[in-house]
Coordinates of N, CA and C in Angstrom, one line a residue:
X1 N -27.8 25.4 23.5 CA -27.4 24.4 22.5 C -28.1 24.6 21.2
X2 N -29.5 25.3 21.3 CA -30.2 25.2 19.8 C -29.4 26.2 18.9
X3 N -29.1 27.1 19.9 CA -28.2 28.3 18.9 C -27.0 27.6 18.0
X4 N -26.4 26.4 18.7 CA -25.2 26.2 18.2 C -25.8 25.6 16.9
X5 N -26.8 24.4 16.9 CA -27.4 23.4 15.9 C -27.6 24.5 14.7
X6 N -28.4 25.7 15.0 CA -28.8 26.4 13.9 C -27.5 26.9 13.4
X7 N -26.5 27.5 14.3 CA -25.2 27.9 13.4 C -25.1 27.1 12.5
X8 N -24.9 25.7 12.4 CA -24.0 24.9 11.7 C -24.7 24.2 10.4
X9 N -26.4 24.3 11.1 CA -27.4 24.2 9.5 C -27.4 25.2 8.9
X10 N -27.3 26.5 9.4 CA -27.2 27.7 8.7 C -25.9 27.5 7.6
X11 N -25.0 27.2 8.1 CA -23.4 27.4 7.4 C -23.3 26.2 6.1
X12 N -24.2 25.7 6.1 CA -24.7 24.7 4.9 C -25.5 25.4 3.7
X13 N -26.2 26.4 4.0 CA -26.8 26.9 3.3 C -25.9 27.4 1.9
X14 N -26.5 27.7 0.6 CA -25.4 28.1 -0.3 C -24.4 27.0 -0.9
X15 N -25.0 26.0 -0.4 CA -23.3 25.0 -1.2 C -24.3 24.8 -2.4
X16 N -23.2 24.3 -3.4 CA -23.4 23.9 -4.3 C -23.5 22.4 -4.7
X17 N -23.9 21.8 -5.8 CA -23.2 20.3 -5.7 C -22.0 20.2 -6.7
X18 N -21.4 19.1 -6.4 CA -20.2 19.2 -7.1 C -20.1 18.3 -8.3
X19 N -19.7 18.5 -9.5 CA -19.4 17.9 -10.3 C -17.7 17.5 -10.8
X20 N -18.0 16.3 -11.2 CA -16.2 15.9 -11.3 C -16.1 16.8 -13.2
X21 N -14.9 16.8 -13.2 CA -14.7 17.5 -14.5 C -15.3 16.3 -15.9
X22 N -15.4 16.7 -16.8 CA -15.2 16.1 -17.9 C -15.0 14.9 -18.6
X23 N -13.1 15.1 -18.4 CA -12.6 14.2 -19.1 C -11.7 13.6 -17.6
X24 N -12.2 13.5 -16.5 CA -11.5 13.0 -15.5 C -11.7 11.3 -15.8
X25 N -12.4 10.8 -16.2 CA -12.4 9.0 -16.6 C -11.5 8.7 -17.5
X26 N -11.6 9.5 -18.5 CA -10.1 9.5 -19.7 C -8.9 9.6 -19.0
X27 N -9.0 10.5 -18.3 CA -7.4 11.0 -17.3 C -6.8 9.8 -16.6
X28 N -8.1 9.4 -15.8 CA -7.9 7.9 -15.0 C -7.2 6.8 -15.6
X29 N -8.1 6.6 -16.9 CA -7.8 5.4 -17.5 C -6.6 5.6 -18.2
X30 N -6.0 7.1 -18.6 CA -5.0 7.2 -19.5 C -3.5 6.9 -18.0
X31 N -3.6 7.1 -16.9 CA -2.7 7.2 -16.0 C -2.6 5.5 -15.6
X32 N -3.7 4.8 -15.6 CA -3.8 3.3 -15.3 C -2.7 3.0 -16.5
X33 N -3.2 3.1 -17.6 CA -2.3 2.5 -18.9 C -0.7 3.1 -18.5
X34 N -0.6 4.1 -18.3 CA 0.9 4.3 -18.0 C 1.5 3.8 -16.9
X35 N 0.7 3.3 -16.0 CA 1.1 2.2 -15.3 C 1.9 1.2 -15.4
X36 N 0.7 0.6 -15.9 CA 0.7 -1.0 -16.3 C 2.2 -0.9 -17.7
X37 N 2.2 0.4 -18.5 CA 3.1 0.1 -19.2 C 4.4 0.1 -18.9
X38 N 4.9 1.0 -17.4 CA 6.0 1.1 -16.9 C 6.5 -0.1 -16.2
X39 N 5.4 -0.7 -15.5 CA 5.5 -2.0 -15.2 C 5.9 -3.1 -15.9
X40 N 5.6 -3.0 -17.2 CA 5.8 -4.4 -17.9 C 7.3 -3.4 -18.5
X41 N 7.8 -2.4 -18.4 CA 8.9 -2.3 -18.8 C 10.1 -2.8 -18.5
X42 N 9.8 -3.2 -16.4 CA 10.9 -3.4 -15.8 C 10.7 -4.9 -15.8
X43 N 9.8 -5.3 -16.7 CA 9.6 -7.0 -16.2 C 10.7 -7.7 -16.7
X44 N 11.5 -7.0 -18.0 CA 12.3 -7.9 -18.7 C 13.7 -8.3 -17.7
X45 N 14.1 -7.4 -16.8 CA 15.4 -7.2 -15.9 C 14.7 -8.3 -14.7
X46 N 13.5 -8.3 -14.3 CA 13.4 -9.3 -13.1 C 13.3 -10.7 -14.2
X47 N 13.0 -10.7 -15.3 CA 12.9 -12.2 -16.0 C 14.3 -12.6 -15.8
X48 N 15.2 -11.8 -16.4 CA 16.9 -12.2 -16.7 C 17.5 -12.2 -15.4
X49 N 16.8 -12.1 -14.2 CA 17.6 -12.2 -12.9 C 17.1 -13.6 -12.5
X50 N 15.8 -13.6 -12.8 CA 15.0 -15.3 -12.7 C 16.0 -16.2 -13.7
X51 N 16.3 -16.0 -14.5 CA 17.2 -17.0 -15.6 C 18.5 -17.3 -15.1
X52 N 18.8 -16.0 -14.6 CA 20.4 -16.0 -14.0 C 20.3 -17.2 -12.8
X53 N 19.2 -16.7 -11.8 CA 19.3 -18.2 -10.4 C 19.2 -19.2 -11.4
X54 N 17.8 -19.8 -12.5 CA 17.7 -20.9 -12.6 C 19.1 -21.5 -13.4
X55 N 19.8 -20.8 -13.9 CA 21.4 -21.1 -14.8 C 22.0 -21.8 -13.6
X56 N 22.4 -20.9 -12.5 CA 23.0 -20.9 -11.4 C 22.7 -22.6 -10.8
X57 N 21.4 -22.3 -10.6 CA 20.8 -23.7 -9.7 C 21.1 -24.8 -10.6
X58 N 21.1 -25.0 -12.1 CA 21.3 -26.1 -13.2 C 22.6 -26.3 -13.1
X59 N 23.5 -25.6 -12.9 CA 25.0 -25.5 -13.0 C 25.6 -26.5 -11.9
X60 N 24.8 -25.9 -10.8 CA 25.2 -26.6 -9.0 C 25.0 -28.2 -9.4
X61 N 23.9 -27.8 -9.9 CA 22.9 -29.9 -9.7 C 24.0 -30.6 -10.7
X62 N 24.7 -30.0 -11.7 CA 25.5 -30.9 -12.6 C 26.7 -31.0 -12.0
X63 N 27.3 -29.9 -11.5 CA 28.7 -30.2 -10.4 C 28.3 -31.5 -9.4
X64 N 27.6 -31.2 -8.6 CA 27.8 -32.0 -7.7 C 26.9 -33.6 -8.4
X65 N 26.2 -33.6 -9.3 CA 25.8 -34.8 -9.9 C 27.3 -35.8 -10.7
X66 N 28.0 -34.6 -11.2 CA 29.3 -35.2 -11.5 C 30.3 -35.8 -10.5
X67 N 30.1 -35.1 -9.4 CA 31.2 -35.2 -8.5 C 30.6 -36.5 -8.0
X68 N 29.4 -37.0 -7.6 CA 28.8 -38.0 -7.2 C 29.0 -39.3 -7.8
X69 N 28.7 -39.2 -9.4 CA 29.2 -40.3 -10.1 C 30.6 -40.7 -10.1
X70 N 31.5 -39.2 -9.9 CA 33.3 -40.0 -9.8 C 33.4 -40.6 -8.7
X71 N 32.6 -39.9 -7.7 CA 32.8 -40.7 -6.2 C 32.3 -42.2 -6.1
X72 N 31.4 -42.5 -7.2 CA 30.8 -43.9 -7.3 C 31.4 -44.7 -7.8
X73 N 32.3 -44.3 -9.0 CA 33.2 -44.8 -9.7 C 34.3 -45.3 -9.0
X74 N 34.6 -44.4 -8.1 CA 36.0 -44.8 -7.2 C 35.9 -45.6 -6.2
X75 N 34.5 -45.7 -5.4 CA 34.3 -46.7 -4.5 C 34.1 -48.2 -5.2
X76 N 33.6 -48.3 -6.9 CA 33.6 -49.3 -7.1 C 34.9 -49.9 -7.6
X77 N 35.8 -48.8 -7.5 CA 37.0 -49.8 -8.1 C 38.0 -50.2 -6.7
X78 N 37.4 -49.7 -5.4 CA 38.2 -50.2 -4.0 C 37.2 -51.5 -3.8
X79 N 36.0 -51.5 -4.0 CA 35.3 -52.7 -4.1 C 35.8 -53.9 -4.8
X80 N 35.7 -53.8 -5.9 CA 36.8 -54.4 -7.0 C 38.1 -55.6 -6.2
X81 N 38.9 -54.4 -5.8 CA 40.1 -55.0 -5.4 C 40.0 -55.7 -4.0
X82 N 39.0 -55.6 -3.3 CA 38.6 -56.3 -2.1 C 37.7 -57.9 -2.2
X83 N 37.1 -57.8 -3.9 CA 36.6 -58.9 -3.7 C 37.2 -60.5 -3.5
X84 N 38.4 -60.0 -4.3 CA 39.2 -61.4 -4.3 C 39.7 -61.8 -2.8
X85 N 39.9 -61.1 -2.1 CA 40.1 -61.4 -0.6 C 39.1 -61.9 0.2
X86 N 37.7 -61.6 0.0 CA 36.5 -62.0 0.7 C 35.8 -62.7 -0.6
X87 N 36.2 -63.8 -0.4 CA 35.4 -64.7 -1.0 C 34.3 -66.0 -0.2
X88 N 35.1 -66.5 1.3 CA 34.1 -67.5 1.6 C 33.9 -66.8 3.2
X89 N 34.5 -65.4 3.4 CA 34.2 -64.7 4.7 C 34.8 -65.8 6.1
X90 N 35.6 -66.4 5.6 CA 36.2 -67.1 6.8 C 37.7 -66.2 6.9
X91 N 37.9 -65.6 8.1 CA 38.9 -65.1 8.7 C 40.2 -65.8 8.6
X92 N 39.8 -67.0 9.5 CA 41.5 -67.7 10.1 C 41.8 -69.0 9.2
X93 N 41.4 -68.6 7.9 CA 42.1 -70.1 6.9 C 43.6 -69.7 6.7

């Protein structure tokens, strides 16, 4: 068991400390900037999709409101036709 430990510890001899390349920080910053730039390039398409959906919602609301007010006008016409018939609510006169 002792020989196994000694063999492992001896395998670590001669190892040198590792240092990163001198320009690695600049390269990382450049890659991050490139990624951010590529994401910003896709951004106008997303905004156009959002604008299209919002436009569809506004058009749908205008359509529904137009139909609602048309329906309200038609019911008012029907009610005005029956107001002369129902004045005293006495059916058997």
